mmCIF file with all atom_site columns, C-alpha atoms in Angstrom:
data_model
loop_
_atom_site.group_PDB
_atom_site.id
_atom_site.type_symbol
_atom_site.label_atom_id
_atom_site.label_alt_id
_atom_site.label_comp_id
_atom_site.label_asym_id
_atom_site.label_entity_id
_atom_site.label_seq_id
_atom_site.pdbx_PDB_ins_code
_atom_site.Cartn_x
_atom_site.Cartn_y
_atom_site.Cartn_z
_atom_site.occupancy
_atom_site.B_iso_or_equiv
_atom_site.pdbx_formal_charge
_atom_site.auth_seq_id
_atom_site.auth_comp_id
_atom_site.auth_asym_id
_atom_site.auth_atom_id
_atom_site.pdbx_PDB_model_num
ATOM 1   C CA . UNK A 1 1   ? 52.724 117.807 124.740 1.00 46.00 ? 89  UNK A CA 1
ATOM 2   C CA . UNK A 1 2   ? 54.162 114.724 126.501 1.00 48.00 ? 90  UNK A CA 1
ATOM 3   C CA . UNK A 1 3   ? 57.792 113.770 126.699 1.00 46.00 ? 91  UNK A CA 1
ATOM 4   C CA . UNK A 1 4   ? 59.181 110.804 124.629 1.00 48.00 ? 92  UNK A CA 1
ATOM 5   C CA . UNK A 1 5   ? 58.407 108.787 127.712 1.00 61.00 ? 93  UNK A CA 1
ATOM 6   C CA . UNK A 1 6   ? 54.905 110.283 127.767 1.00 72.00 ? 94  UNK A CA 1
ATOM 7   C CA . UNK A 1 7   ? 55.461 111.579 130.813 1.00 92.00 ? 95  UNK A CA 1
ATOM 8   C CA . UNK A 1 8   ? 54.478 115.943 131.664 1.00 95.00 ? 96  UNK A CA 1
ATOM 9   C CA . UNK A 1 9   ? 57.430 116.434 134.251 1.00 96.00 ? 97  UNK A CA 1
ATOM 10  C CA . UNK A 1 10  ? 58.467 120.306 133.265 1.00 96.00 ? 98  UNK A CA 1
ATOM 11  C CA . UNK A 1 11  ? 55.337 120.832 131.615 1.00 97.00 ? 99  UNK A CA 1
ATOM 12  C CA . UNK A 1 12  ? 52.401 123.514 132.654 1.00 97.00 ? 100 UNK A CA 1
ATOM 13  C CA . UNK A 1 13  ? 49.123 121.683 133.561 1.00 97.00 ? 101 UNK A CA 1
ATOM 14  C CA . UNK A 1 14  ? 46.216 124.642 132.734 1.00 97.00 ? 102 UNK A CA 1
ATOM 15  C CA . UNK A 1 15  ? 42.650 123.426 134.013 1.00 97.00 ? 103 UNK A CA 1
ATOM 16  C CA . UNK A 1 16  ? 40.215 123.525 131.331 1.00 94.00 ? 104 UNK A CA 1
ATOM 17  C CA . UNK A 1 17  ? 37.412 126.292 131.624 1.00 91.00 ? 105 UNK A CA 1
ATOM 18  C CA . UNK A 1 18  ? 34.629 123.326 132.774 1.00 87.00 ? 106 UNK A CA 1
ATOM 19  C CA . UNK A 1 19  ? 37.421 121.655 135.576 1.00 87.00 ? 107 UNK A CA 1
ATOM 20  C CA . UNK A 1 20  ? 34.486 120.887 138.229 1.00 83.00 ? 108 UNK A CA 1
ATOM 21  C CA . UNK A 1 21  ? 37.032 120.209 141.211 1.00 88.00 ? 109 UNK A CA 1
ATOM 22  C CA . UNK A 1 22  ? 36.912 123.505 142.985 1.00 89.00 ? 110 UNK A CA 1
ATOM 23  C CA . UNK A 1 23  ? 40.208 122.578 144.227 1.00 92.00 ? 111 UNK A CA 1
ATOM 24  C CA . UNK A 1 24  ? 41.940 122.820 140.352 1.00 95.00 ? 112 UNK A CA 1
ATOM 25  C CA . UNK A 1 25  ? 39.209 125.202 138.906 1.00 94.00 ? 113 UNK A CA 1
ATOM 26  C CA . UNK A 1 26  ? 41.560 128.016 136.657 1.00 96.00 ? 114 UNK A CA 1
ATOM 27  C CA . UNK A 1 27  ? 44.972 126.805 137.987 1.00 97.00 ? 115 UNK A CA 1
ATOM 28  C CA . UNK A 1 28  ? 47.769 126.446 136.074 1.00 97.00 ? 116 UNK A CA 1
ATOM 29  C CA . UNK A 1 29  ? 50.252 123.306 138.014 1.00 98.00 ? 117 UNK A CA 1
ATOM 30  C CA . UNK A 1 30  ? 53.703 122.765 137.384 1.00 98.00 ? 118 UNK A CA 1
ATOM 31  C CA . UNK A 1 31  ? 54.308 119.181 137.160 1.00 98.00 ? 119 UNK A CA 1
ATOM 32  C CA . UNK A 1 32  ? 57.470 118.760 139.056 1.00 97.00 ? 120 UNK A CA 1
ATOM 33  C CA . UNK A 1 33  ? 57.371 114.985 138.362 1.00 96.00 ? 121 UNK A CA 1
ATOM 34  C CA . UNK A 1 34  ? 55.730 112.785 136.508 1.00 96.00 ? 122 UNK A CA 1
ATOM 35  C CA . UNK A 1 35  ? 56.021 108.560 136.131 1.00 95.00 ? 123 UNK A CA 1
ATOM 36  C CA . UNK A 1 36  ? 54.462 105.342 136.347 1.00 94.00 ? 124 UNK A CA 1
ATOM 37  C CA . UNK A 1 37  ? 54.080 105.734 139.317 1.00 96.00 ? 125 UNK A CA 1
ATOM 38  C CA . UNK A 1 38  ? 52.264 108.715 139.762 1.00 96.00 ? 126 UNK A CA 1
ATOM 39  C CA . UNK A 1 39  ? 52.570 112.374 139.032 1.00 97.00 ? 127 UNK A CA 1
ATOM 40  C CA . UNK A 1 40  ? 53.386 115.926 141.565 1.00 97.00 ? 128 UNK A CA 1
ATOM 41  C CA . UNK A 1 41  ? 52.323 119.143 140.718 1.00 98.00 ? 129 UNK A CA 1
ATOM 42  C CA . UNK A 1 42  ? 52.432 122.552 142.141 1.00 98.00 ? 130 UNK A CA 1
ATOM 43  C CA . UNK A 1 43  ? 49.344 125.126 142.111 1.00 98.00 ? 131 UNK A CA 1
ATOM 44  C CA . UNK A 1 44  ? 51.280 128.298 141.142 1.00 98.00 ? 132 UNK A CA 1
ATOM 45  C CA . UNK A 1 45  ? 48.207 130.631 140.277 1.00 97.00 ? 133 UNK A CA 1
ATOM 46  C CA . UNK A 1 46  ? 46.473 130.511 143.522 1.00 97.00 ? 134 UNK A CA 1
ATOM 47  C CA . UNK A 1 47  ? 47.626 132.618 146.811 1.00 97.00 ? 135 UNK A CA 1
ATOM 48  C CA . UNK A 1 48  ? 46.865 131.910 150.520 1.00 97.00 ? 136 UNK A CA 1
ATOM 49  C CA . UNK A 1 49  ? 45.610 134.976 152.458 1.00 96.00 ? 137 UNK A CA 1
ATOM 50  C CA . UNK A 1 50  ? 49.855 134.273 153.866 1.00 95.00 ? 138 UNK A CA 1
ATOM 51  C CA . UNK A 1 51  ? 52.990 136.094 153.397 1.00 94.00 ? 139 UNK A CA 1
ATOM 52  C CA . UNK A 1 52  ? 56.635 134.470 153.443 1.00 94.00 ? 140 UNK A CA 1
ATOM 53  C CA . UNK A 1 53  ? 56.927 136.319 157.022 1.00 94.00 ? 141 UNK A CA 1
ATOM 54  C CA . UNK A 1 54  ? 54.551 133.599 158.674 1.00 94.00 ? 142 UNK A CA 1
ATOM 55  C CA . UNK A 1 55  ? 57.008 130.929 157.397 1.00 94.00 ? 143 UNK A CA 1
ATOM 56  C CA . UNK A 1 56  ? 59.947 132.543 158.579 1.00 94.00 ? 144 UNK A CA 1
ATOM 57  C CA . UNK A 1 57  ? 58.195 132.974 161.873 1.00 94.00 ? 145 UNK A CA 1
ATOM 58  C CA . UNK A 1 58  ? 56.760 129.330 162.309 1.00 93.00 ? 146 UNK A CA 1
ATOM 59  C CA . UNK A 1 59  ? 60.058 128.185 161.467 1.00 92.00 ? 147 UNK A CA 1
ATOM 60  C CA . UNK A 1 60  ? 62.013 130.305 163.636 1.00 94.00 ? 148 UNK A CA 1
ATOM 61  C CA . UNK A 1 61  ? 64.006 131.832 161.028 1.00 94.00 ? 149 UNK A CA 1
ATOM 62  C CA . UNK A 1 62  ? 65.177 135.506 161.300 1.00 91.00 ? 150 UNK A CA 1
ATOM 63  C CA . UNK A 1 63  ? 63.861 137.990 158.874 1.00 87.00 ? 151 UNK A CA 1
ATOM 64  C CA . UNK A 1 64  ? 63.893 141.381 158.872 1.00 79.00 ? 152 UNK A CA 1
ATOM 65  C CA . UNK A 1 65  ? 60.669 142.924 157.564 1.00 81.00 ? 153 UNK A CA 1
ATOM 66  C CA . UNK A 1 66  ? 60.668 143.915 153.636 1.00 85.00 ? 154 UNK A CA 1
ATOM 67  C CA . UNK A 1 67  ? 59.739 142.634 150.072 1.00 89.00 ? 155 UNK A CA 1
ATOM 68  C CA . UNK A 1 68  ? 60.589 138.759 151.033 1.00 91.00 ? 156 UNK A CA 1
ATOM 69  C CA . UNK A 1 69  ? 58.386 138.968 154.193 1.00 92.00 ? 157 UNK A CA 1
ATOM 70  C CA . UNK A 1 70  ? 55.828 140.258 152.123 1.00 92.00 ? 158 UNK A CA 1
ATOM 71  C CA . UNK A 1 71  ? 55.701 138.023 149.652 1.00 93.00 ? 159 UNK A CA 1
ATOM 72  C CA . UNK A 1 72  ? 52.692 136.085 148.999 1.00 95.00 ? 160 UNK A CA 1
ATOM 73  C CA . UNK A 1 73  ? 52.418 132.159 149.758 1.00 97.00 ? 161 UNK A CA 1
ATOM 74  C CA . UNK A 1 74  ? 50.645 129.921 147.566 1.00 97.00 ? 162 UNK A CA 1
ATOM 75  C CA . UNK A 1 75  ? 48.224 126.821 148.235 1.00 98.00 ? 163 UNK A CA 1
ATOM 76  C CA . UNK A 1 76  ? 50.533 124.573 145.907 1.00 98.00 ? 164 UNK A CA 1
ATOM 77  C CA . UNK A 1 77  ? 47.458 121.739 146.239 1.00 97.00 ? 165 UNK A CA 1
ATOM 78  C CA . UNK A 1 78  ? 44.899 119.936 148.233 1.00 96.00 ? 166 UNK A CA 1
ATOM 79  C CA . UNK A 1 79  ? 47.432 117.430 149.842 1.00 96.00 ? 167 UNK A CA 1
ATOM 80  C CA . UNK A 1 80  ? 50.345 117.750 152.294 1.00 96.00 ? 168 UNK A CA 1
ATOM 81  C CA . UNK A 1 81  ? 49.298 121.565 152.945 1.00 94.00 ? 169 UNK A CA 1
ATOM 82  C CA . UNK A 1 82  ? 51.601 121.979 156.226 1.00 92.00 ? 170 UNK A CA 1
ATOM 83  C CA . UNK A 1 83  ? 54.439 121.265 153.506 1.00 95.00 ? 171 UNK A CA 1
ATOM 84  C CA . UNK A 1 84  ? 56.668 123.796 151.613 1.00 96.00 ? 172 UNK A CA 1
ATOM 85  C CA . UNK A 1 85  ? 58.052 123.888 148.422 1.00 97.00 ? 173 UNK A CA 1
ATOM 86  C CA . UNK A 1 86  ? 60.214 125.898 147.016 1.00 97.00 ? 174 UNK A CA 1
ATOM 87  C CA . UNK A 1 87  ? 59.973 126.498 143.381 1.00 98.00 ? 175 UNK A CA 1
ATOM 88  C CA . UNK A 1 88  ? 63.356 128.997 141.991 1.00 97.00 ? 176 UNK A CA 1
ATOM 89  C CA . UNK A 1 89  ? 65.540 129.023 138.942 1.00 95.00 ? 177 UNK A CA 1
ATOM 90  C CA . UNK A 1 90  ? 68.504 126.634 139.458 1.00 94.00 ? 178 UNK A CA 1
ATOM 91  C CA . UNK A 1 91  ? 70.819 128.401 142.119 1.00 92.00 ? 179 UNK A CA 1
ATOM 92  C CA . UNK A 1 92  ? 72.557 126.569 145.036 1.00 93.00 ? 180 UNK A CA 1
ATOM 93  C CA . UNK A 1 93  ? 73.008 123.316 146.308 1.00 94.00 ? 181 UNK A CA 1
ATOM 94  C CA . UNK A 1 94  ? 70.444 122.360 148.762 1.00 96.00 ? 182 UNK A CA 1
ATOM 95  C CA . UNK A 1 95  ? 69.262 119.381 151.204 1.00 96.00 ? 183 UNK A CA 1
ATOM 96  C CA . UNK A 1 96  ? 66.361 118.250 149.313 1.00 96.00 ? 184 UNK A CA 1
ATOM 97  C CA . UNK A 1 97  ? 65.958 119.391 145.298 1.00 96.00 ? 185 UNK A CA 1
ATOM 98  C CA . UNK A 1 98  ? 64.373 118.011 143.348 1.00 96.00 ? 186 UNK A CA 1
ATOM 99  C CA . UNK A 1 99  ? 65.258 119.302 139.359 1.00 96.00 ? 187 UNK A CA 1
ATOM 100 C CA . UNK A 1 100 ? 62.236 119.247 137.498 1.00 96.00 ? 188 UNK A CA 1
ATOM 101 C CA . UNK A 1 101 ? 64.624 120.618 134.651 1.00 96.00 ? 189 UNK A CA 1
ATOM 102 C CA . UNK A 1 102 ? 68.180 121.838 134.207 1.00 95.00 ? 190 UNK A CA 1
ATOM 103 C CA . UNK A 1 103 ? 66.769 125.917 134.750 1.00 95.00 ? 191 UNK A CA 1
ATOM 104 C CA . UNK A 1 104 ? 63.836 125.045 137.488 1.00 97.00 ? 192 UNK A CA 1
ATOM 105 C CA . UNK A 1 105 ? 64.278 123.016 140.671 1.00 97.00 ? 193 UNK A CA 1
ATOM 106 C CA . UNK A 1 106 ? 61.802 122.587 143.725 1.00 98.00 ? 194 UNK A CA 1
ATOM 107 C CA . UNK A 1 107 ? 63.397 122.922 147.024 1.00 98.00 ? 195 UNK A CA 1
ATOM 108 C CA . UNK A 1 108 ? 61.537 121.136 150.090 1.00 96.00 ? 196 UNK A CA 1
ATOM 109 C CA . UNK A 1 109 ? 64.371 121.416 152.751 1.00 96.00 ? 197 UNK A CA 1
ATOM 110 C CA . UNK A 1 110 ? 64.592 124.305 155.434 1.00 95.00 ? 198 UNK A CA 1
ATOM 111 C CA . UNK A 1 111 ? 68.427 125.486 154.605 1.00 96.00 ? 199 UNK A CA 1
ATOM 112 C CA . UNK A 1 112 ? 67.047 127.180 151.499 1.00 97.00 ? 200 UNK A CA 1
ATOM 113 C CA . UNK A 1 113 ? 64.963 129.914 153.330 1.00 96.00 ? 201 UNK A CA 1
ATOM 114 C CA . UNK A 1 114 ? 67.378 130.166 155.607 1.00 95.00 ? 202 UNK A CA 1
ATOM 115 C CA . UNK A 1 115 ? 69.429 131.321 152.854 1.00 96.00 ? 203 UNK A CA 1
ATOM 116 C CA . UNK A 1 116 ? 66.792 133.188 151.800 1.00 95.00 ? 204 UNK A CA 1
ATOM 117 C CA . UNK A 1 117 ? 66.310 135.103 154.765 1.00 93.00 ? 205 UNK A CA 1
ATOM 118 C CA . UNK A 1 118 ? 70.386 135.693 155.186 1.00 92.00 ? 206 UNK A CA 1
ATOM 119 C CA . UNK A 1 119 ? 69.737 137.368 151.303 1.00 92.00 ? 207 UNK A CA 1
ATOM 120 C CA . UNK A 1 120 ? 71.746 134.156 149.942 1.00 93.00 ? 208 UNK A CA 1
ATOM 121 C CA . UNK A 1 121 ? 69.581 131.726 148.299 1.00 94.00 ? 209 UNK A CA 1
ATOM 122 C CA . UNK A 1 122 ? 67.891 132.271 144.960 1.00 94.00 ? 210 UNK A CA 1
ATOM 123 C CA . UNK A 1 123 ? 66.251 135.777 143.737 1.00 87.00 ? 211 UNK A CA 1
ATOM 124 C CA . UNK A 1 124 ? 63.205 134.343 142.073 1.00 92.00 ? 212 UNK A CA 1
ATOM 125 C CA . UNK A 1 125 ? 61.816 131.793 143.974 1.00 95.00 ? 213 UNK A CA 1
ATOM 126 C CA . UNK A 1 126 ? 57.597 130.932 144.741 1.00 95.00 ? 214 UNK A CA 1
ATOM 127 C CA . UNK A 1 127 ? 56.991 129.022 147.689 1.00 97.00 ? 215 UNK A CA 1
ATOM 128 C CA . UNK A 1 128 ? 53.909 126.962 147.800 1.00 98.00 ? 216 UNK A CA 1
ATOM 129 C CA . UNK A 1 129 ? 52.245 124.878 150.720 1.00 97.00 ? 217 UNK A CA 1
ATOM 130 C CA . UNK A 1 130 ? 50.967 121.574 150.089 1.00 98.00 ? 218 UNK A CA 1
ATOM 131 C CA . UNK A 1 131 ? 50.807 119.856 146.494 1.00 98.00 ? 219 UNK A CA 1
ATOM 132 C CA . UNK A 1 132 ? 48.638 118.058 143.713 1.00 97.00 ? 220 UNK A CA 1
ATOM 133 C CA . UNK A 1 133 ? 48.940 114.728 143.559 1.00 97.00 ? 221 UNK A CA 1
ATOM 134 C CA . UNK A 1 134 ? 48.071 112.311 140.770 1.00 97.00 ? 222 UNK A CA 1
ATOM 135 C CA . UNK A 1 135 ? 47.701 108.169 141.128 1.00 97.00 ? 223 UNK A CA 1
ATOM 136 C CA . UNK A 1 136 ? 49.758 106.421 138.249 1.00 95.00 ? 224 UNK A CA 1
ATOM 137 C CA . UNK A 1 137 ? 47.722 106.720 135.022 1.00 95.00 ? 225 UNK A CA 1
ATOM 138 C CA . UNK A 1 138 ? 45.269 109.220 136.421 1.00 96.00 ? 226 UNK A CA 1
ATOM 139 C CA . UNK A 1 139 ? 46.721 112.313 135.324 1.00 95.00 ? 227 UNK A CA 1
ATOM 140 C CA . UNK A 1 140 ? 47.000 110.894 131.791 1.00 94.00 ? 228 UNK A CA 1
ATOM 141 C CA . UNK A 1 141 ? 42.933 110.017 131.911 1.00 94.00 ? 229 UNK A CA 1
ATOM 142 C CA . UNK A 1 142 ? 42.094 113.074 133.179 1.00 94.00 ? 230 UNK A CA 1
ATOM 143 C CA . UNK A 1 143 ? 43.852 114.467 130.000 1.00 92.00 ? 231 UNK A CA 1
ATOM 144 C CA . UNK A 1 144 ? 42.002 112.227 127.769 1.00 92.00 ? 232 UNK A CA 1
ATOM 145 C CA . UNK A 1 145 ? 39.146 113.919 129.353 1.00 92.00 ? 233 UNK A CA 1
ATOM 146 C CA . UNK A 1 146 ? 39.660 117.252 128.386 1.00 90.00 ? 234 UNK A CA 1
ATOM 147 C CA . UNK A 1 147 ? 40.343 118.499 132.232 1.00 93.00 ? 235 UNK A CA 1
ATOM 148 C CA . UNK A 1 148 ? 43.474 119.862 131.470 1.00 96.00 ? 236 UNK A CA 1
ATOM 149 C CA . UNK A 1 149 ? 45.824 121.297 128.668 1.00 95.00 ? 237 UNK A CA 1
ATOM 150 C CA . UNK A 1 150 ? 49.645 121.109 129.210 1.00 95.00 ? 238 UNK A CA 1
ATOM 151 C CA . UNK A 1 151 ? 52.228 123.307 128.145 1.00 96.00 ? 239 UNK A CA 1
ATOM 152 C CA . UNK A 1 152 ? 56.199 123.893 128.108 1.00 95.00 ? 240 UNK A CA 1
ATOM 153 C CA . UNK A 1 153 ? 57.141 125.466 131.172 1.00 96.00 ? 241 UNK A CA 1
ATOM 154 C CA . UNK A 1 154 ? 57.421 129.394 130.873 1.00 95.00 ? 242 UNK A CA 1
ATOM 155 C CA . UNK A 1 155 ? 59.933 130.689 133.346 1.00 96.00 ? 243 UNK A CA 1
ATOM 156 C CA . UNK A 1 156 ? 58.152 134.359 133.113 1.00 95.00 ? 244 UNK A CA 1
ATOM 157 C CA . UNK A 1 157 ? 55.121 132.805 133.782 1.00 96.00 ? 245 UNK A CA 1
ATOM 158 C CA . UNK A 1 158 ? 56.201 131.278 136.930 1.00 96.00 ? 246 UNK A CA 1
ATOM 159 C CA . UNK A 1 159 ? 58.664 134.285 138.483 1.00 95.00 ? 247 UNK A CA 1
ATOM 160 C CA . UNK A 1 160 ? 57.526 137.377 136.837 1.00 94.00 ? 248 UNK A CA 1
ATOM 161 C CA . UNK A 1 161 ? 53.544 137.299 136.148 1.00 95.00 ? 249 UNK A CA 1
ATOM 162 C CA . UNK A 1 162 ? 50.948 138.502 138.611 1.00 95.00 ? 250 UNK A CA 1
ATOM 163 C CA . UNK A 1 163 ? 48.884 135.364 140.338 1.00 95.00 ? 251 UNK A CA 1
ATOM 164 C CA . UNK A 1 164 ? 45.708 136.186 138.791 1.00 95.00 ? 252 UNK A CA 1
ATOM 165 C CA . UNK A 1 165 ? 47.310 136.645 135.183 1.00 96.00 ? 253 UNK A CA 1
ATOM 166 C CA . UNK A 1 166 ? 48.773 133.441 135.482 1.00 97.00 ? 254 UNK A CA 1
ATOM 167 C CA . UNK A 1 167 ? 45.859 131.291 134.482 1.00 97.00 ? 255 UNK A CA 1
ATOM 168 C CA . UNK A 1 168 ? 45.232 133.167 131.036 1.00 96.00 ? 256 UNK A CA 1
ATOM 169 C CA . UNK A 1 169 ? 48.877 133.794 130.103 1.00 96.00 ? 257 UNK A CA 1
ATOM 170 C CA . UNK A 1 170 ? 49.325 129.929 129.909 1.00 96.00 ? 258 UNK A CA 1
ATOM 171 C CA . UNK A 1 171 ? 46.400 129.591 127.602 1.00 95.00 ? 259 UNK A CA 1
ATOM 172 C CA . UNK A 1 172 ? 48.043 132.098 125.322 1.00 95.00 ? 260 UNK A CA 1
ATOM 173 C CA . UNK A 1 173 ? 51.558 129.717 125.326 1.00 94.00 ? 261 UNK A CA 1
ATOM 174 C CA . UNK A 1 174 ? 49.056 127.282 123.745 1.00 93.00 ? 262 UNK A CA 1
ATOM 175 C CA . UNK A 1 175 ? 47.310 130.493 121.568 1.00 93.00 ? 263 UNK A CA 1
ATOM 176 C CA . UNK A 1 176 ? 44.076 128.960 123.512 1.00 91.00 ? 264 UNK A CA 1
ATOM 177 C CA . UNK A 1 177 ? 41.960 131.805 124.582 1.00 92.00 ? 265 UNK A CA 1
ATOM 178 C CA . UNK A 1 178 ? 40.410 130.184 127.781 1.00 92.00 ? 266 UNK A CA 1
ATOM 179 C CA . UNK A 1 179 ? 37.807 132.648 128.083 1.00 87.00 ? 267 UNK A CA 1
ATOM 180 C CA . UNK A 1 180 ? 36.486 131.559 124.436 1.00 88.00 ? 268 UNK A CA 1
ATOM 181 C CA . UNK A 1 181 ? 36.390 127.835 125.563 1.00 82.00 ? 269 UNK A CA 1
ATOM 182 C CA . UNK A 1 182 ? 33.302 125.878 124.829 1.00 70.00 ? 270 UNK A CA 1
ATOM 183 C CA . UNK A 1 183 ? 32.339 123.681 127.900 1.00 64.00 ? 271 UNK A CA 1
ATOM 184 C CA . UNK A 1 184 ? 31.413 120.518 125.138 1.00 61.00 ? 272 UNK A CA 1
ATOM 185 C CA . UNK A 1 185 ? 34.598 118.556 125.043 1.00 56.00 ? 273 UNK A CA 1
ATOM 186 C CA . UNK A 1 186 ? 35.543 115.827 122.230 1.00 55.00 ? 274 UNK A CA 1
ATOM 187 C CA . UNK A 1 187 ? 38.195 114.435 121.030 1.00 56.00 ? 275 UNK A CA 1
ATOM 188 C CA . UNK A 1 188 ? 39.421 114.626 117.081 1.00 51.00 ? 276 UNK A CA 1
#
């Protein structure tokens, strides 16, 4: 469902069954913004063979070994992928947030993992590398086209769900079954 503006920032994108682009095939995104310009969304269903540890490491960050080192990192999209974001319920004040609602902001500045590591920044929190980006008016065609459902954002979804549930649980917030899904698209 689009805003009044008809724009899908805070909204779920869930690729359609048929999505061809290996790069989006079964992902849900969250679109962290979303204008005339363009759109940004963030891959949260798909994990790199990473943990949080690397990160720490590359950027020289102290971290003791334990759950947050072994957390997995996700490939947030096919663009920017040496670039982090931080996806957490809103906690803190940080360099660079962006607040993709009043309960869920994207971080992309290094003082929140720092925080992190020191056991100080936010408890639920995904970190993605790269993003999905959209051209202005292409994300709203490639609705037309059946490519994608979107749905209100479901904090569970993003913090508490296991990767590979992720996919099928936001189907359900729509009471699609995506496994049922005919490939033939059309629109009523």
């Amino acid at each position: 469902m689009m805003s009044d503006s008809g724009y899908l920032t805070n909204q779920l994108l869930i690729a359609m069954p048929y999505m061809g682009d290996p790069n989006f095939a079964q992902t849900v995104a969250l679109v962290c913004n979303h204008n005339s310009d363009g759109a940004l969304g963030l891959i949260l269903n798909k994990p790199l063979p990473m943990r949080m540890g690397e990160i720490f490491e590359q950027l020289e960050i102290q971290l003791g070994k334990g759950p947050l080192w072994e957390r997995q990192v996700l490939r947030g999209g096919p663009m920017q992928t040496d670039r982090g974001f931080v996806v957490h319920r809103a906690f803190g004040e940080w360099d660079t947030t962006l607040k993709v609602s009043d309960a869920l902001h994207v971080t992309t500045s290094r003082d929140i993992l720092a925080a992190m590591a020191r056991g100080e920044g936010p408890d639920e929190a995904v970190v993605a590398l790269g993003y999905a980006g959209w051209d202005g008016g292409q994300l709203e065609q490639e609705i037309r086209a059946n490519a994608w459902l979107s749905a209100p954002v479901d904090l569970g979804l993003i913090f508490e769900l296991p990767f590979e549930s992720r996919w099928h649980a936001a189907g359900r917030l729509l009471g699609v079954e995506l496994s049922r899904v005919s490939p033939i698209g059309g629109n009523a």
